[in-house]
């Protein structure tokens, strides 16, 4: 796995549990990281001892918890794995492994399960066991539970999700309609500038920036919304002059799975 990818899975072969005897911090880290992604309690506990101590600080509540020894640490991970029931938004943008210092610095997030940001520092002993782990978490509201998994059966249903998410500036919700194969092209008339956004991360970044620009939705209007089921496309015109968007047109082309495969945007700014 490389930083920023999701879900978390090991990126190199791991030894069997019976033969597990890491000789580097990287090898021990690979076991921990793989076990975390797989939510494998037995595997993750191979890196701890009865002398290990994990400290967890939750920013929102200003609460510190301490877990000492195998039993308490295992219970902590069991509870965390239950909370991380949907790993589709799990990412690890920063992973720094230092052999000489015998430490790993990690940042991760899983907003779909209520974990807005988290940082971990792992300190390894000479025998390459995790002796100290310091975790700082900032929680956020998890998306409201739906009646069932999101699975639109019509272009209109998919469009309703997108349109609602756009109006609510809900990044997690809007990204349900894209895949790693999606491509968004943006052309700005004023500057004759074309930009392309490919895959989930780039498209999410685009919407994040756009939502910041659209800080006041009082002038947001969508005079034209044409949804075509047969052609699997939506044609949209919108404007938000109060935020500098004089006119904008979007064409959304949906795949057979009703995900947005292509989106072409043309904007004229005020």
PDB file of C-alpha atoms in Angstrom:
ATOM      1  CA  UNK A   1       0.000   0.000   0.000  1.00  0.00           C
ATOM      2  CA  UNK A   2       1.133   3.501  -0.673  1.00  0.00           C
ATOM      3  CA  UNK A   3       0.070   6.576   1.343  1.00  0.00           C
ATOM      4  CA  UNK A   4      -3.391   7.817   0.431  1.00  0.00           C
ATOM      5  CA  UNK A   5      -4.802   4.596  -0.969  1.00  0.00           C
ATOM      6  CA  UNK A   6      -7.827   2.776   0.415  1.00  0.00           C
ATOM      7  CA  UNK A   7      -8.830   0.326   1.723  1.00  0.00           C
ATOM      8  CA  UNK A   8      -5.794  -0.608   3.801  1.00  0.00           C
ATOM      9  CA  UNK A   9      -4.194  -3.868   2.720  1.00  0.00           C
ATOM     10  CA  UNK A  10      -0.610  -5.144   3.009  1.00  0.00           C
ATOM     11  CA  UNK A  11       1.718  -4.300   0.133  1.00  0.00           C
ATOM     12  CA  UNK A  12       4.178  -7.163   0.524  1.00  0.00           C
ATOM     13  CA  UNK A  13       3.925 -10.862   1.445  1.00  0.00           C
ATOM     14  CA  UNK A  14       3.717 -11.525   5.168  1.00  0.00           C
ATOM     15  CA  UNK A  15       5.183 -14.462   7.068  1.00  0.00           C
ATOM     16  CA  UNK A  16       2.894 -17.009   8.664  1.00  0.00           C
ATOM     17  CA  UNK A  17       1.979 -16.406  12.299  1.00  0.00           C
ATOM     18  CA  UNK A  18       3.948 -19.476  13.403  1.00  0.00           C
ATOM     19  CA  UNK A  19       7.128 -18.141  11.783  1.00  0.00           C
ATOM     20  CA  UNK A  20       6.565 -14.477  12.640  1.00  0.00           C
ATOM     21  CA  UNK A  21       9.893 -13.005  13.758  1.00  0.00           C
ATOM     22  CA  UNK A  22      10.467  -9.569  12.194  1.00  0.00           C
ATOM     23  CA  UNK A  23      14.054  -8.380  11.840  1.00  0.00           C
ATOM     24  CA  UNK A  24      13.272  -4.766  10.871  1.00  0.00           C
ATOM     25  CA  UNK A  25      10.786  -2.104  11.915  1.00  0.00           C
ATOM     26  CA  UNK A  26       9.390  -2.232   8.372  1.00  0.00           C
ATOM     27  CA  UNK A  27       8.664  -5.956   8.674  1.00  0.00           C
ATOM     28  CA  UNK A  28       6.901  -5.475  12.012  1.00  0.00           C
ATOM     29  CA  UNK A  29       5.003  -2.521  10.594  1.00  0.00           C
ATOM     30  CA  UNK A  30       3.888  -4.539   7.559  1.00  0.00           C
ATOM     31  CA  UNK A  31       2.353  -7.100   9.896  1.00  0.00           C
ATOM     32  CA  UNK A  32       0.545  -4.452  11.941  1.00  0.00           C
ATOM     33  CA  UNK A  33      -0.686  -2.524   8.899  1.00  0.00           C
ATOM     34  CA  UNK A  34      -1.872  -5.660   7.137  1.00  0.00           C
ATOM     35  CA  UNK A  35      -3.655  -6.899  10.264  1.00  0.00           C
ATOM     36  CA  UNK A  36      -5.362  -3.530  10.756  1.00  0.00           C
ATOM     37  CA  UNK A  37      -6.667  -3.520   7.186  1.00  0.00           C
ATOM     38  CA  UNK A  38      -7.890  -7.108   7.540  1.00  0.00           C
ATOM     39  CA  UNK A  39      -9.238  -6.480  11.077  1.00  0.00           C
ATOM     40  CA  UNK A  40      -7.374  -9.587  12.245  1.00  0.00           C
ATOM     41  CA  UNK A  41      -7.076  -9.479  16.041  1.00  0.00           C
ATOM     42  CA  UNK A  42      -4.742 -12.469  16.384  1.00  0.00           C
ATOM     43  CA  UNK A  43      -2.371 -11.095  13.767  1.00  0.00           C
ATOM     44  CA  UNK A  44      -2.278  -7.546  15.131  1.00  0.00           C
ATOM     45  CA  UNK A  45      -1.558  -8.743  18.669  1.00  0.00           C
ATOM     46  CA  UNK A  46       1.678 -10.418  17.504  1.00  0.00           C
ATOM     47  CA  UNK A  47       3.305  -6.995  17.736  1.00  0.00           C
ATOM     48  CA  UNK A  48       2.413  -6.330  21.386  1.00  0.00           C
ATOM     49  CA  UNK A  49       3.511  -7.728  24.777  1.00  0.00           C
ATOM     50  CA  UNK A  50       2.249  -7.551  28.329  1.00  0.00           C
ATOM     51  CA  UNK A  51       4.512  -4.507  28.773  1.00  0.00           C
ATOM     52  CA  UNK A  52       2.975  -2.597  25.853  1.00  0.00           C
ATOM     53  CA  UNK A  53       1.018   0.593  26.581  1.00  0.00           C
ATOM     54  CA  UNK A  54      -1.390   2.360  24.212  1.00  0.00           C
ATOM     55  CA  UNK A  55      -2.597   5.882  24.989  1.00  0.00           C
ATOM     56  CA  UNK A  56      -5.647   7.224  23.173  1.00  0.00           C
ATOM     57  CA  UNK A  57      -6.658  10.897  23.297  1.00  0.00           C
ATOM     58  CA  UNK A  58      -9.975  11.996  21.774  1.00  0.00           C
ATOM     59  CA  UNK A  59      -9.810  15.690  20.876  1.00  0.00           C
ATOM     60  CA  UNK A  60     -13.570  16.253  20.822  1.00  0.00           C
ATOM     61  CA  UNK A  61     -14.024  15.027  24.395  1.00  0.00           C
ATOM     62  CA  UNK A  62     -10.577  15.987  25.763  1.00  0.00           C
ATOM     63  CA  UNK A  63     -10.476  12.445  27.119  1.00  0.00           C
ATOM     64  CA  UNK A  64      -7.438  10.219  27.555  1.00  0.00           C
ATOM     65  CA  UNK A  65      -7.629   6.431  27.796  1.00  0.00           C
ATOM     66  CA  UNK A  66      -4.776   4.057  28.621  1.00  0.00           C
ATOM     67  CA  UNK A  67      -4.652   0.384  27.576  1.00  0.00           C
ATOM     68  CA  UNK A  68      -1.940  -1.765  29.165  1.00  0.00           C
ATOM     69  CA  UNK A  69      -1.016  -5.328  28.336  1.00  0.00           C
ATOM     70  CA  UNK A  70      -2.368  -7.848  25.871  1.00  0.00           C
ATOM     71  CA  UNK A  71      -5.902  -8.117  27.222  1.00  0.00           C
ATOM     72  CA  UNK A  72      -6.731  -4.417  27.274  1.00  0.00           C
ATOM     73  CA  UNK A  73      -5.054  -3.675  23.935  1.00  0.00           C
ATOM     74  CA  UNK A  74      -6.866  -6.551  22.248  1.00  0.00           C
ATOM     75  CA  UNK A  75     -10.164  -5.258  23.643  1.00  0.00           C
ATOM     76  CA  UNK A  76      -9.345  -1.766  22.310  1.00  0.00           C
ATOM     77  CA  UNK A  77      -8.775  -3.087  18.788  1.00  0.00           C
ATOM     78  CA  UNK A  78     -11.910  -5.263  18.963  1.00  0.00           C
ATOM     79  CA  UNK A  79     -13.972  -2.165  19.718  1.00  0.00           C
ATOM     80  CA  UNK A  80     -12.233  -0.104  17.033  1.00  0.00           C
ATOM     81  CA  UNK A  81     -12.767  -2.760  14.381  1.00  0.00           C
ATOM     82  CA  UNK A  82     -16.494  -2.791  15.174  1.00  0.00           C
ATOM     83  CA  UNK A  83     -16.602   0.970  14.713  1.00  0.00           C
ATOM     84  CA  UNK A  84     -14.738   0.716  11.383  1.00  0.00           C
ATOM     85  CA  UNK A  85     -17.509  -1.385   9.836  1.00  0.00           C
ATOM     86  CA  UNK A  86     -17.192   0.296   6.423  1.00  0.00           C
ATOM     87  CA  UNK A  87     -13.617   0.785   5.210  1.00  0.00           C
ATOM     88  CA  UNK A  88     -14.558   2.442   1.910  1.00  0.00           C
ATOM     89  CA  UNK A  89     -13.420   5.854   3.240  1.00  0.00           C
ATOM     90  CA  UNK A  90     -10.370   4.545   5.116  1.00  0.00           C
ATOM     91  CA  UNK A  91      -7.147   6.262   4.006  1.00  0.00           C
ATOM     92  CA  UNK A  92      -3.613   6.650   5.337  1.00  0.00           C
ATOM     93  CA  UNK A  93      -2.055   9.756   3.752  1.00  0.00           C
ATOM     94  CA  UNK A  94       1.147   9.692   5.853  1.00  0.00           C
ATOM     95  CA  UNK A  95       3.255   6.638   6.807  1.00  0.00           C
ATOM     96  CA  UNK A  96       6.815   7.352   7.999  1.00  0.00           C
ATOM     97  CA  UNK A  97       8.861   4.311   9.056  1.00  0.00           C
ATOM     98  CA  UNK A  98      12.207   5.027  10.769  1.00  0.00           C
ATOM     99  CA  UNK A  99      14.516   2.092  11.363  1.00  0.00           C
ATOM    100  CA  UNK A 100      17.149   3.937  13.400  1.00  0.00           C
ATOM    101  CA  UNK A 101      14.625   5.609  15.693  1.00  0.00           C
ATOM    102  CA  UNK A 102      12.520   2.434  15.792  1.00  0.00           C
ATOM    103  CA  UNK A 103       9.342   4.436  15.298  1.00  0.00           C
ATOM    104  CA  UNK A 104       6.464   4.824  12.861  1.00  0.00           C
ATOM    105  CA  UNK A 105       4.396   7.991  12.398  1.00  0.00           C
ATOM    106  CA  UNK A 106       0.981   7.427  10.810  1.00  0.00           C
ATOM    107  CA  UNK A 107      -1.972   9.625   9.908  1.00  0.00           C
ATOM    108  CA  UNK A 108      -5.266   8.092   8.871  1.00  0.00           C
ATOM    109  CA  UNK A 109      -8.939   8.858   8.499  1.00  0.00           C
ATOM    110  CA  UNK A 110     -12.217   7.042   8.039  1.00  0.00           C
ATOM    111  CA  UNK A 111     -14.899   9.754   7.864  1.00  0.00           C
ATOM    112  CA  UNK A 112     -17.563   7.285   6.777  1.00  0.00           C
ATOM    113  CA  UNK A 113     -17.286   5.707  10.233  1.00  0.00           C
ATOM    114  CA  UNK A 114     -16.931   8.955  12.168  1.00  0.00           C
ATOM    115  CA  UNK A 115     -13.121   9.199  12.301  1.00  0.00           C
ATOM    116  CA  UNK A 116     -12.343  12.619  10.822  1.00  0.00           C
ATOM    117  CA  UNK A 117      -8.585  12.519  11.517  1.00  0.00           C
ATOM    118  CA  UNK A 118      -6.226  10.328  13.516  1.00  0.00           C
ATOM    119  CA  UNK A 119      -2.494  10.249  14.172  1.00  0.00           C
ATOM    120  CA  UNK A 120      -0.492   7.373  15.655  1.00  0.00           C
ATOM    121  CA  UNK A 121       3.087   7.195  16.864  1.00  0.00           C
ATOM    122  CA  UNK A 122       4.453   3.668  17.360  1.00  0.00           C
ATOM    123  CA  UNK A 123       7.652   3.171  19.374  1.00  0.00           C
ATOM    124  CA  UNK A 124       9.307  -0.224  18.971  1.00  0.00           C
ATOM    125  CA  UNK A 125      11.637  -2.006  21.397  1.00  0.00           C
ATOM    126  CA  UNK A 126      14.906  -3.729  20.492  1.00  0.00           C
ATOM    127  CA  UNK A 127      12.961  -6.976  19.938  1.00  0.00           C
ATOM    128  CA  UNK A 128      10.693  -5.044  17.500  1.00  0.00           C
ATOM    129  CA  UNK A 129       7.554  -5.166  19.617  1.00  0.00           C
ATOM    130  CA  UNK A 130       5.355  -2.084  19.979  1.00  0.00           C
ATOM    131  CA  UNK A 131       6.117  -0.841  23.478  1.00  0.00           C
ATOM    132  CA  UNK A 132       4.293   2.479  23.223  1.00  0.00           C
ATOM    133  CA  UNK A 133       1.555   3.685  20.881  1.00  0.00           C
ATOM    134  CA  UNK A 134       0.146   7.201  21.168  1.00  0.00           C
ATOM    135  CA  UNK A 135      -3.090   7.880  19.291  1.00  0.00           C
ATOM    136  CA  UNK A 136      -4.835  11.242  18.851  1.00  0.00           C
ATOM    137  CA  UNK A 137      -8.282  11.159  17.259  1.00  0.00           C
ATOM    138  CA  UNK A 138     -10.715  13.834  16.117  1.00  0.00           C
ATOM    139  CA  UNK A 139     -14.136  12.383  15.547  1.00  0.00           C
ATOM    140  CA  UNK A 140     -16.845  13.715  13.270  1.00  0.00           C
ATOM    141  CA  UNK A 141     -20.420  12.681  12.632  1.00  0.00           C
ATOM    142  CA  UNK A 142     -20.704   9.485  10.634  1.00  0.00           C
ATOM    143  CA  UNK A 143     -23.122   9.654   7.687  1.00  0.00           C
ATOM    144  CA  UNK A 144     -26.660   8.862   8.722  1.00  0.00           C
ATOM    145  CA  UNK A 145     -27.500   5.212   8.333  1.00  0.00           C
ATOM    146  CA  UNK A 146     -29.485   4.610   5.179  1.00  0.00           C
ATOM    147  CA  UNK A 147     -32.282   2.099   4.809  1.00  0.00           C
ATOM    148  CA  UNK A 148     -29.873   0.011   2.756  1.00  0.00           C
ATOM    149  CA  UNK A 149     -26.622   0.345   0.830  1.00  0.00           C
ATOM    150  CA  UNK A 150     -26.640   3.018  -1.843  1.00  0.00           C
ATOM    151  CA  UNK A 151     -27.558   1.272  -5.091  1.00  0.00           C
ATOM    152  CA  UNK A 152     -29.534   3.488  -7.494  1.00  0.00           C
ATOM    153  CA  UNK A 153     -31.554   1.680 -10.133  1.00  0.00           C
ATOM    154  CA  UNK A 154     -32.241   4.674 -12.393  1.00  0.00           C
ATOM    155  CA  UNK A 155     -30.348   7.719 -13.639  1.00  0.00           C
ATOM    156  CA  UNK A 156     -32.899   9.846 -11.802  1.00  0.00           C
ATOM    157  CA  UNK A 157     -32.120   8.141  -8.490  1.00  0.00           C
ATOM    158  CA  UNK A 158     -28.377   8.622  -8.993  1.00  0.00           C
ATOM    159  CA  UNK A 159     -28.953  12.221 -10.027  1.00  0.00           C
ATOM    160  CA  UNK A 160     -31.128  12.891  -6.969  1.00  0.00           C
ATOM    161  CA  UNK A 161     -28.216  11.775  -4.779  1.00  0.00           C
ATOM    162  CA  UNK A 162     -25.722  13.990  -6.638  1.00  0.00           C
ATOM    163  CA  UNK A 163     -27.991  17.041  -6.693  1.00  0.00           C
ATOM    164  CA  UNK A 164     -28.842  16.711  -3.011  1.00  0.00           C
ATOM    165  CA  UNK A 165     -25.190  16.192  -2.053  1.00  0.00           C
ATOM    166  CA  UNK A 166     -24.151  19.249  -4.080  1.00  0.00           C
ATOM    167  CA  UNK A 167     -26.741  21.451  -2.380  1.00  0.00           C
ATOM    168  CA  UNK A 168     -25.761  20.075   1.023  1.00  0.00           C
ATOM    169  CA  UNK A 169     -22.017  20.273   0.210  1.00  0.00           C
ATOM    170  CA  UNK A 170     -21.663  16.693   1.419  1.00  0.00           C
ATOM    171  CA  UNK A 171     -18.379  15.283   0.081  1.00  0.00           C
ATOM    172  CA  UNK A 172     -18.933  11.706   1.226  1.00  0.00           C
ATOM    173  CA  UNK A 173     -22.414  11.600  -0.300  1.00  0.00           C
ATOM    174  CA  UNK A 174     -21.429  13.146  -3.627  1.00  0.00           C
ATOM    175  CA  UNK A 175     -18.512  10.743  -4.062  1.00  0.00           C
ATOM    176  CA  UNK A 176     -20.902   7.763  -3.966  1.00  0.00           C
ATOM    177  CA  UNK A 177     -21.614   8.488  -7.650  1.00  0.00           C
ATOM    178  CA  UNK A 178     -17.984   8.282  -8.837  1.00  0.00           C
ATOM    179  CA  UNK A 179     -15.391   5.548  -9.259  1.00  0.00           C
ATOM    180  CA  UNK A 180     -11.650   5.378  -9.842  1.00  0.00           C
ATOM    181  CA  UNK A 181     -12.447   5.315 -13.590  1.00  0.00           C
ATOM    182  CA  UNK A 182     -14.425   8.583 -13.490  1.00  0.00           C
ATOM    183  CA  UNK A 183     -13.056  11.646 -15.313  1.00  0.00           C
ATOM    184  CA  UNK A 184     -14.198  15.248 -14.820  1.00  0.00           C
ATOM    185  CA  UNK A 185     -13.162  17.942 -17.302  1.00  0.00           C
ATOM    186  CA  UNK A 186     -13.494  21.603 -16.322  1.00  0.00           C
ATOM    187  CA  UNK A 187     -13.160  24.485 -18.810  1.00  0.00           C
ATOM    188  CA  UNK A 188     -13.141  28.097 -17.604  1.00  0.00           C
ATOM    189  CA  UNK A 189     -14.226  30.470 -20.374  1.00  0.00           C
ATOM    190  CA  UNK A 190     -12.608  33.563 -18.876  1.00  0.00           C
ATOM    191  CA  UNK A 191      -9.105  32.077 -18.795  1.00  0.00           C
ATOM    192  CA  UNK A 192      -9.487  29.464 -21.584  1.00  0.00           C
ATOM    193  CA  UNK A 193      -8.094  27.003 -19.049  1.00  0.00           C
ATOM    194  CA  UNK A 194      -8.944  23.284 -19.072  1.00  0.00           C
ATOM    195  CA  UNK A 195      -8.398  21.029 -16.074  1.00  0.00           C
ATOM    196  CA  UNK A 196      -8.887  17.266 -15.684  1.00  0.00           C
ATOM    197  CA  UNK A 197      -9.644  15.355 -12.515  1.00  0.00           C
ATOM    198  CA  UNK A 198      -9.310  11.571 -12.618  1.00  0.00           C
ATOM    199  CA  UNK A 199     -10.288   9.070  -9.976  1.00  0.00           C
ATOM    200  CA  UNK A 200     -11.794   9.441  -6.525  1.00  0.00           C
ATOM    201  CA  UNK A 201      -9.080  11.495  -4.833  1.00  0.00           C
ATOM    202  CA  UNK A 202      -8.743  14.168  -7.532  1.00  0.00           C
ATOM    203  CA  UNK A 203     -12.504  14.498  -8.004  1.00  0.00           C
ATOM    204  CA  UNK A 204     -13.043  14.745  -4.254  1.00  0.00           C
ATOM    205  CA  UNK A 205     -10.392  17.460  -4.120  1.00  0.00           C
ATOM    206  CA  UNK A 206     -12.145  19.343  -6.916  1.00  0.00           C
ATOM    207  CA  UNK A 207     -15.474  19.307  -5.083  1.00  0.00           C
ATOM    208  CA  UNK A 208     -13.795  20.262  -1.817  1.00  0.00           C
ATOM    209  CA  UNK A 209     -12.331  23.359  -3.461  1.00  0.00           C
ATOM    210  CA  UNK A 210     -15.604  24.202  -5.210  1.00  0.00           C
ATOM    211  CA  UNK A 211     -17.605  23.916  -1.994  1.00  0.00           C
ATOM    212  CA  UNK A 212     -15.193  26.336  -0.327  1.00  0.00           C
ATOM    213  CA  UNK A 213     -15.774  28.819  -3.155  1.00  0.00           C
ATOM    214  CA  UNK A 214     -19.550  28.405  -2.891  1.00  0.00           C
ATOM    215  CA  UNK A 215     -19.643  29.737   0.658  1.00  0.00           C
ATOM    216  CA  UNK A 216     -22.997  31.519   0.165  1.00  0.00           C
ATOM    217  CA  UNK A 217     -25.681  29.528  -1.654  1.00  0.00           C
ATOM    218  CA  UNK A 218     -28.326  32.270  -1.533  1.00  0.00           C
ATOM    219  CA  UNK A 219     -27.781  33.026  -5.258  1.00  0.00           C
ATOM    220  CA  UNK A 220     -27.423  29.390  -6.374  1.00  0.00           C
ATOM    221  CA  UNK A 221     -29.911  28.453  -9.084  1.00  0.00           C
ATOM    222  CA  UNK A 222     -30.257  25.582 -11.561  1.00  0.00           C
ATOM    223  CA  UNK A 223     -32.583  26.778 -14.348  1.00  0.00           C
ATOM    224  CA  UNK A 224     -32.109  23.669 -16.533  1.00  0.00           C
ATOM    225  CA  UNK A 225     -31.975  20.038 -15.360  1.00  0.00           C
ATOM    226  CA  UNK A 226     -32.599  17.476 -18.111  1.00  0.00           C
ATOM    227  CA  UNK A 227     -32.395  13.826 -17.058  1.00  0.00           C
ATOM    228  CA  UNK A 228     -32.395  11.201 -19.842  1.00  0.00           C
ATOM    229  CA  UNK A 229     -32.739   7.595 -18.775  1.00  0.00           C
ATOM    230  CA  UNK A 230     -32.244   6.082 -22.243  1.00  0.00           C
ATOM    231  CA  UNK A 231     -29.080   8.046 -22.988  1.00  0.00           C
ATOM    232  CA  UNK A 232     -27.919   7.757 -19.374  1.00  0.00           C
ATOM    233  CA  UNK A 233     -27.043  11.450 -19.251  1.00  0.00           C
ATOM    234  CA  UNK A 234     -27.949  14.633 -17.396  1.00  0.00           C
ATOM    235  CA  UNK A 235     -27.623  18.163 -18.782  1.00  0.00           C
ATOM    236  CA  UNK A 236     -27.472  20.887 -16.140  1.00  0.00           C
ATOM    237  CA  UNK A 237     -27.097  24.644 -16.140  1.00  0.00           C
ATOM    238  CA  UNK A 238     -26.492  26.520 -12.923  1.00  0.00           C
ATOM    239  CA  UNK A 239     -25.251  29.812 -11.561  1.00  0.00           C
ATOM    240  CA  UNK A 240     -24.118  31.322  -8.279  1.00  0.00           C
ATOM    241  CA  UNK A 241     -23.211  34.950  -9.054  1.00  0.00           C
ATOM    242  CA  UNK A 242     -22.893  35.814  -5.372  1.00  0.00           C
ATOM    243  CA  UNK A 243     -19.831  33.524  -5.283  1.00  0.00           C
ATOM    244  CA  UNK A 244     -18.408  34.541  -8.654  1.00  0.00           C
ATOM    245  CA  UNK A 245     -20.038  31.898 -10.863  1.00  0.00           C
ATOM    246  CA  UNK A 246     -21.908  33.791 -13.589  1.00  0.00           C
ATOM    247  CA  UNK A 247     -22.932  30.698 -15.600  1.00  0.00           C
ATOM    248  CA  UNK A 248     -22.039  27.021 -15.617  1.00  0.00           C
ATOM    249  CA  UNK A 249     -23.122  23.997 -17.646  1.00  0.00           C
ATOM    250  CA  UNK A 250     -22.506  20.342 -16.808  1.00  0.00           C
ATOM    251  CA  UNK A 251     -23.014  17.186 -18.828  1.00  0.00           C
ATOM    252  CA  UNK A 252     -22.995  13.970 -16.789  1.00  0.00           C
ATOM    253  CA  UNK A 253     -22.586  10.643 -18.612  1.00  0.00           C
ATOM    254  CA  UNK A 254     -23.460   7.567 -16.542  1.00  0.00           C
ATOM    255  CA  UNK A 255     -22.196   4.021 -17.005  1.00  0.00           C
ATOM    256  CA  UNK A 256     -24.291   0.866 -16.914  1.00  0.00           C
ATOM    257  CA  UNK A 257     -23.635   0.725 -13.169  1.00  0.00           C
ATOM    258  CA  UNK A 258     -25.162   4.229 -12.886  1.00  0.00           C
ATOM    259  CA  UNK A 259     -21.896   5.770 -11.775  1.00  0.00           C
ATOM    260  CA  UNK A 260     -20.753   9.048 -13.356  1.00  0.00           C
ATOM    261  CA  UNK A 261     -18.113   8.011 -15.891  1.00  0.00           C
ATOM    262  CA  UNK A 262     -17.625  11.430 -17.488  1.00  0.00           C
ATOM    263  CA  UNK A 263     -18.561  14.941 -16.417  1.00  0.00           C
ATOM    264  CA  UNK A 264     -17.865  17.954 -18.623  1.00  0.00           C
ATOM    265  CA  UNK A 265     -18.140  21.379 -16.980  1.00  0.00           C
ATOM    266  CA  UNK A 266     -17.955  24.787 -18.668  1.00  0.00           C
ATOM    267  CA  UNK A 267     -17.841  27.822 -16.376  1.00  0.00           C
ATOM    268  CA  UNK A 268     -17.957  31.566 -16.937  1.00  0.00           C
ATOM    269  CA  UNK A 269     -16.921  33.468 -13.847  1.00  0.00           C
ATOM    270  CA  UNK A 270     -18.073  36.972 -12.941  1.00  0.00           C
TER     271      UNK A 270
END
